[in-house]
Short mmCIF file of C-alpha atoms and ligand atoms in Angstrom, two decimals:
data_model
loop_
_atom_site.label_atom_id
_atom_site.label_comp_id
_atom_site.label_asym_id
_atom_site.label_seq_id
_atom_site.Cartn_x
_atom_site.Cartn_y
_atom_site.Cartn_z
CA UNK A 1 -68.49 50.62 -29.86
CA UNK A 2 -68.11 50.75 -26.13
CA UNK A 3 -70.60 48.60 -24.25
CA UNK A 4 -73.36 50.77 -22.89
CA UNK A 5 -73.09 51.56 -19.21
CA UNK A 6 -75.37 52.84 -16.46
CA UNK A 7 -74.73 56.37 -17.54
CA UNK A 8 -76.25 55.61 -20.98
CA UNK A 9 -79.48 54.43 -19.32
CA UNK A 10 -79.64 57.62 -17.38
CA UNK A 11 -79.16 59.63 -20.54
CA UNK A 12 -81.85 57.86 -22.37
CA UNK A 13 -84.38 58.68 -19.72
CA UNK A 14 -83.21 62.36 -19.98
CA UNK A 15 -83.77 62.18 -23.68
CA UNK A 16 -87.28 60.79 -23.19
CA UNK A 17 -87.92 63.67 -20.82
CA UNK A 18 -86.84 66.14 -23.51
CA UNK A 19 -89.15 64.40 -25.90
CA UNK A 20 -92.07 64.55 -23.47
CA UNK A 21 -91.35 68.23 -22.88
CA UNK A 22 -91.40 69.01 -26.59
CA UNK A 23 -94.55 66.98 -27.03
CA UNK A 24 -96.35 68.77 -24.24
CA UNK A 25 -95.23 72.19 -25.69
CA UNK A 26 -96.60 71.28 -29.10
CA UNK A 27 -99.71 69.88 -27.52
CA UNK A 28 -100.22 73.06 -25.55
CA UNK A 29 -99.84 75.28 -28.57
CA UNK A 30 -102.19 73.22 -30.62
CA UNK A 31 -104.72 73.27 -27.82
CA UNK A 32 -104.28 77.00 -27.35
CA UNK A 33 -104.65 77.65 -31.02
CA UNK A 34 -107.75 75.48 -31.25
CA UNK A 35 -109.27 77.16 -28.27
CA UNK A 36 -108.54 80.71 -29.50
CA UNK A 37 -109.59 79.89 -33.08
CA UNK A 38 -112.89 78.58 -31.58
CA UNK A 39 -113.46 81.73 -29.59
CA UNK A 40 -112.56 83.91 -32.55
CA UNK A 41 -115.02 82.08 -34.65
CA UNK A 42 -117.75 82.30 -32.06
CA UNK A 43 -117.25 85.97 -31.28
CA UNK A 44 -116.17 87.59 -34.53
CA UNK A 45 -116.08 84.78 -37.06
CA UNK A 46 -112.72 86.12 -38.26
CA UNK A 47 -109.56 84.16 -38.76
CA UNK A 48 -106.64 84.06 -36.41
CA UNK A 49 -105.10 87.36 -37.65
CA UNK A 50 -106.10 88.96 -34.37
CA UNK A 51 -104.22 86.62 -32.15
CA UNK A 52 -103.33 88.12 -28.81
CA UNK A 53 -99.55 88.90 -28.41
CA UNK A 54 -98.85 86.28 -25.70
CA UNK A 55 -100.44 83.47 -27.73
CA UNK A 56 -98.70 84.50 -30.93
CA UNK A 57 -95.44 84.42 -29.07
CA UNK A 58 -96.09 80.75 -27.93
CA UNK A 59 -96.92 79.71 -31.46
CA UNK A 60 -93.90 81.41 -32.82
CA UNK A 61 -91.67 79.79 -30.12
CA UNK A 62 -93.02 76.43 -30.92
CA UNK A 63 -92.42 76.98 -34.62
CA UNK A 64 -88.83 77.77 -33.66
CA UNK A 65 -88.55 74.55 -31.67
CA UNK A 66 -89.93 72.56 -34.59
CA UNK A 67 -87.60 74.39 -36.94
CA UNK A 68 -84.52 73.48 -34.97
CA UNK A 69 -85.61 69.82 -34.59
CA UNK A 70 -87.10 69.14 -38.05
CA UNK A 71 -85.37 71.38 -40.46
CA UNK A 72 -81.77 72.25 -41.33
CA UNK A 73 -82.04 75.98 -41.54
CA UNK A 74 -79.67 76.67 -38.62
CA UNK A 75 -76.67 77.13 -40.82
CA UNK A 76 -73.33 78.29 -39.52
CA UNK A 77 -72.08 81.45 -41.29
CA UNK A 78 -69.68 80.65 -44.08
CA UNK A 79 -66.64 82.56 -45.30
CA UNK A 80 -64.52 82.79 -48.42
CA UNK A 81 -61.71 80.35 -48.64
CA UNK A 82 -59.20 83.19 -48.50
CA UNK A 83 -60.30 84.06 -44.99
CA UNK A 84 -59.27 80.60 -43.71
CA UNK A 85 -56.05 80.30 -41.69
CA UNK A 86 -53.31 78.45 -43.57
CA UNK A 87 -52.24 76.37 -40.61
CA UNK A 88 -55.17 75.78 -38.25
CA UNK A 89 -54.48 75.36 -34.63
CA UNK A 90 -54.15 71.83 -33.34
CA UNK A 91 -56.12 70.54 -30.48
CA UNK A 92 -56.70 67.12 -29.09
CA UNK A 93 -54.60 63.99 -29.90
CA UNK A 94 -56.68 61.34 -28.25
CA UNK A 95 -56.74 58.32 -30.58
CA UNK A 96 -53.98 59.82 -32.72
CA UNK A 97 -51.00 58.81 -30.56
CA UNK A 98 -49.88 55.94 -32.77
CA UNK A 99 -48.83 56.51 -36.31
CA UNK A 100 -51.28 55.64 -38.98
CA UNK A 101 -50.73 53.41 -41.99
CA UNK A 102 -52.73 55.36 -44.52
CA UNK A 103 -52.49 52.63 -47.11
CA UNK A 104 -54.00 50.07 -44.79
CA UNK A 105 -56.77 52.26 -43.48
CA UNK A 106 -60.38 51.32 -44.09
CA UNK A 107 -63.59 52.79 -42.71
CA UNK A 108 -65.67 50.17 -40.92
CA UNK A 109 -69.37 50.73 -41.14
CA UNK A 110 -72.03 49.07 -39.09
CA UNK A 111 -75.60 49.68 -40.26
CA UNK A 112 -78.88 49.07 -38.49
CA UNK A 113 -80.20 47.07 -41.47
CA UNK A 114 -78.86 45.80 -44.74
CA UNK A 115 -76.65 48.24 -46.61
CA UNK A 116 -77.97 49.21 -50.04
CA UNK A 117 -76.94 46.68 -52.66
CA UNK A 118 -75.49 44.39 -50.04
CA UNK A 119 -77.06 41.44 -48.25
CA UNK A 120 -75.33 42.46 -45.08
CA UNK A 121 -75.27 45.09 -42.35
CA UNK A 122 -71.56 45.93 -42.22
CA UNK A 123 -68.96 46.98 -44.80
CA UNK A 124 -65.59 48.63 -45.25
CA UNK A 125 -64.82 51.59 -47.48
CA UNK A 126 -61.36 52.80 -48.60
CA UNK A 127 -60.61 56.45 -48.82
CA UNK A 128 -60.74 56.32 -52.62
CA UNK A 129 -64.33 55.07 -52.43
CA UNK A 130 -65.24 57.90 -50.04
CA UNK A 131 -63.62 60.41 -52.50
CA UNK A 132 -65.90 59.19 -55.21
CA UNK A 133 -68.91 60.58 -53.19
CA UNK A 134 -70.20 64.07 -54.16
CA UNK A 135 -67.61 66.60 -52.95
CA UNK A 136 -68.30 69.68 -50.86
CA UNK A 137 -66.11 72.48 -49.52
CA UNK A 138 -66.82 74.56 -46.45
CA UNK A 139 -65.12 77.57 -44.78
CA UNK A 140 -66.50 78.37 -41.32
CA UNK A 141 -65.48 79.48 -37.85
CA UNK A 142 -64.40 76.45 -35.99
CA UNK A 143 -65.14 76.76 -32.26
CA UNK A 144 -63.47 74.87 -29.47
CA UNK A 145 -65.26 74.65 -26.13
CA UNK A 146 -61.99 75.88 -24.51
CA UNK A 147 -62.83 79.33 -25.87
CA UNK A 148 -60.86 79.83 -29.08
CA UNK A 149 -62.13 79.91 -32.62
CA UNK A 150 -60.63 80.14 -36.00
CA UNK A 151 -61.85 80.33 -39.67
CA UNK A 152 -60.76 77.11 -41.41
CA UNK A 153 -61.43 75.50 -44.78
CA UNK A 154 -62.41 71.86 -45.23
CA UNK A 155 -63.17 69.57 -48.13
CA UNK A 156 -65.00 66.27 -48.20
CA UNK A 157 -68.45 64.89 -48.57
CA UNK A 158 -71.69 65.70 -46.81
CA UNK A 159 -72.40 63.09 -44.10
CA UNK A 160 -75.96 62.97 -45.44
CA UNK A 161 -74.69 62.17 -49.01
CA UNK A 162 -72.55 59.33 -47.57
CA UNK A 163 -75.57 57.98 -45.73
CA UNK A 164 -77.88 58.34 -48.71
CA UNK A 165 -75.56 56.67 -51.22
CA UNK A 166 -75.30 53.52 -49.14
CA UNK A 167 -78.73 53.68 -47.53
CA UNK A 168 -77.20 54.02 -44.04
CA UNK A 169 -79.08 54.85 -40.84
CA UNK A 170 -82.38 54.35 -42.65
CA UNK A 171 -81.82 57.26 -45.04
CA UNK A 172 -83.33 56.39 -48.48
CA UNK A 173 -82.10 57.75 -51.80
CA UNK A 174 -85.42 59.59 -52.23
CA UNK A 175 -84.78 61.61 -49.12
CA UNK A 176 -87.77 60.12 -47.29
CA UNK A 177 -86.49 60.01 -43.78
CA UNK A 178 -88.99 57.47 -42.40
CA UNK A 179 -87.02 54.97 -40.36
CA UNK A 180 -83.90 56.91 -39.33
CA UNK A 181 -81.81 55.65 -36.49
CA UNK A 182 -81.65 57.97 -33.54
CA UNK A 183 -77.84 58.36 -33.43
CA UNK A 184 -74.54 57.84 -35.18
CA UNK A 185 -71.49 56.53 -33.26
CA UNK A 186 -67.97 57.47 -34.53
CA UNK A 187 -64.69 56.11 -33.15
CA UNK A 188 -61.01 56.34 -33.81
CA UNK A 189 -59.47 53.03 -35.03
CA UNK A 190 -58.06 52.35 -31.53
CA UNK A 191 -61.41 53.39 -29.88
CA UNK A 192 -59.67 55.89 -27.67
CA UNK A 193 -61.76 58.84 -28.85
CA UNK A 194 -65.44 58.36 -29.65
CA UNK A 195 -68.27 60.66 -30.43
CA UNK A 196 -72.05 60.17 -30.39
CA UNK A 197 -74.02 62.35 -32.82
CA UNK A 198 -77.75 62.82 -32.79
CA UNK A 199 -79.33 62.08 -36.28
CA UNK A 200 -80.45 65.68 -36.72
CA UNK A 201 -76.83 66.86 -36.53
CA UNK A 202 -75.59 63.99 -38.66
CA UNK A 203 -78.04 65.05 -41.44
CA UNK A 204 -77.26 68.76 -41.05
CA UNK A 205 -76.11 69.95 -44.55
CA UNK A 206 -72.89 71.36 -43.16
CA UNK A 207 -71.89 68.21 -41.33
CA UNK A 208 -69.07 66.78 -43.38
CA UNK A 209 -66.73 63.73 -43.64
CA UNK A 210 -63.54 65.48 -44.55
CA UNK A 211 -60.39 64.32 -46.30
CA UNK A 212 -58.98 67.77 -47.20
CA UNK A 213 -57.95 70.96 -45.40
CA UNK A 214 -57.16 74.09 -47.55
CA UNK A 215 -57.45 71.88 -50.66
CA UNK A 216 -54.74 69.46 -49.47
CA UNK A 217 -55.03 65.99 -48.02
CA UNK A 218 -55.51 66.15 -44.23
CA UNK A 219 -52.37 66.05 -42.19
CA UNK A 220 -52.35 63.31 -39.61
CA UNK A 221 -52.59 65.74 -36.71
CA UNK A 222 -55.71 67.16 -38.28
CA UNK A 223 -57.25 63.77 -38.63
CA UNK A 224 -56.02 61.93 -41.77
CA UNK A 225 -57.33 60.16 -43.64
CA UNK A 226 -60.86 61.05 -42.58
CA UNK A 227 -62.41 63.28 -39.98
CA UNK A 228 -65.78 64.73 -39.12
CA UNK A 229 -66.55 68.45 -39.26
CA UNK A 230 -69.74 69.50 -37.43
CA UNK A 231 -70.06 73.30 -37.77
CA UNK A 232 -73.23 73.44 -35.73
CA UNK A 233 -71.40 72.08 -32.65
CA UNK A 234 -68.27 72.71 -30.61
CA UNK A 235 -65.07 71.08 -31.84
CA UNK A 236 -65.24 68.19 -29.38
CA UNK A 237 -67.76 66.51 -31.87
CA UNK A 238 -65.47 66.89 -34.88
CA UNK A 239 -63.69 63.63 -34.38
CA UNK A 240 -60.34 63.14 -36.17
CA UNK A 241 -59.08 59.88 -37.65
CA UNK A 242 -62.37 58.08 -37.93
CA UNK A 243 -62.08 54.29 -37.97
CA UNK A 244 -65.61 53.06 -37.27
CA UNK A 245 -69.11 54.45 -37.89
CA UNK A 246 -72.25 52.77 -36.54
CA UNK A 247 -75.87 53.69 -36.97
CA UNK A 248 -77.74 52.98 -33.79
CA UNK A 249 -80.82 53.80 -31.75
CA UNK A 250 -79.13 53.82 -28.29
CA UNK A 251 -77.22 56.97 -27.36
CA UNK A 252 -73.66 56.10 -28.12
CA UNK A 253 -70.76 56.56 -25.69
CA UNK A 254 -69.21 59.95 -26.09
CA UNK A 255 -65.75 60.76 -24.80
CA UNK A 256 -66.49 64.29 -23.53
CA UNK A 257 -70.11 63.62 -22.42
CA UNK A 258 -68.61 60.94 -20.19
CA UNK A 259 -66.39 63.62 -18.71
CA UNK A 260 -69.17 66.05 -17.90
CA UNK A 261 -69.63 68.04 -21.13
CA UNK A 262 -72.99 68.46 -22.70
CA UNK A 263 -73.74 65.56 -25.10
CA UNK A 264 -75.24 67.90 -27.69
CA UNK A 265 -72.42 70.40 -27.47
CA UNK A 266 -74.50 72.80 -29.67
CA UNK A 267 -73.44 76.33 -30.44
N1 LIG B 1 -59.53 61.78 -32.43
C1 LIG B 1 -59.66 62.95 -31.88
N2 LIG B 1 -60.45 63.92 -32.43
C2 LIG B 1 -60.59 65.07 -31.84
C3 LIG B 1 -60.03 65.46 -30.65
C4 LIG B 1 -59.18 64.40 -30.04
O1 LIG B 1 -58.62 64.65 -28.96
N3 LIG B 1 -59.00 63.25 -30.68
N4 LIG B 1 -60.25 66.69 -30.09
C5 LIG B 1 -61.37 67.46 -30.52
C6 LIG B 1 -61.36 68.83 -30.15
S1 LIG B 1 -61.57 69.19 -28.55
C7 LIG B 1 -61.17 69.80 -31.02
S2 LIG B 1 -61.29 71.51 -30.64
C8 LIG B 1 -60.92 69.51 -32.55
C9 LIG B 1 -59.60 70.24 -32.97
O2 LIG B 1 -59.34 70.00 -34.27
P1 LIG B 1 -57.98 70.43 -34.89
O3 LIG B 1 -56.91 69.80 -34.11
O4 LIG B 1 -58.01 70.03 -36.35
O5 LIG B 1 -57.92 71.95 -34.77
O6 LIG B 1 -60.72 68.13 -32.69
C10 LIG B 1 -61.62 67.26 -32.05
N5 LIG B 1 -61.43 65.97 -32.49
MO1 LIG B 2 -61.93 71.49 -28.46
#
């Protein structure tokens, strides 16, 4: 991980502002709802079925905000495997310049607390151990912030399954997400490319740790032996050749956020 800098502090306060805004929105809608229900009860004694249009709109808008933040229903459209291009376009080689010794590669993991079954907070996994995790396949339209998109096919494991199996980032096996860390940090082995991911996006059911493309092992240009695929975000977040993953509460350094792109890079 890169040491945090001034920019990170600035971003944390931005995040707090976002939170405060969401809180006040929710508070306003609850207040409005309570007031209206009270008036309804006083005047007609009926339920809220007769909500005025503007107030109903506010309530629905807030439900949408809550839905985006607290559920995983914003799924990217999926396609059949046959619709995927056979040789996806290549983009971005930061952190991939040197050749990789696939046999010697391990994924370094840094957890916020003890890893399940281990009396320690860090561990290493081989690609074979990662391949033992539940397997998922996904064909979706990969979108680069530069303006191109392409349907591509990927195979690997859900990031949430990876977290759940090892009890990483506070995710428990029973799916009770009580003490989740705020972020995940991912870096290439040489630390040249690095991505910060908010926990909501890490847990998104389509966010995958991938070791296959079109049913074959990833080529090194596409991120062998392990890359991230985040269909709910622009391609900048889909880091290739992952070397290190850390579960953290401070917003991690992010290569493209440091260069002026939106940290969330949502679609
Ligand atoms: N390590 C690393 N990962 C990276 C990049 C990079 O430069 N280095 N570029 C990103 C960008 S901008 C895009 S659009 C996708 C492209 O993935 P692809 O080359 O498999 O099409 O990888 C992302 N992951
Ligand atoms: Mo991109």
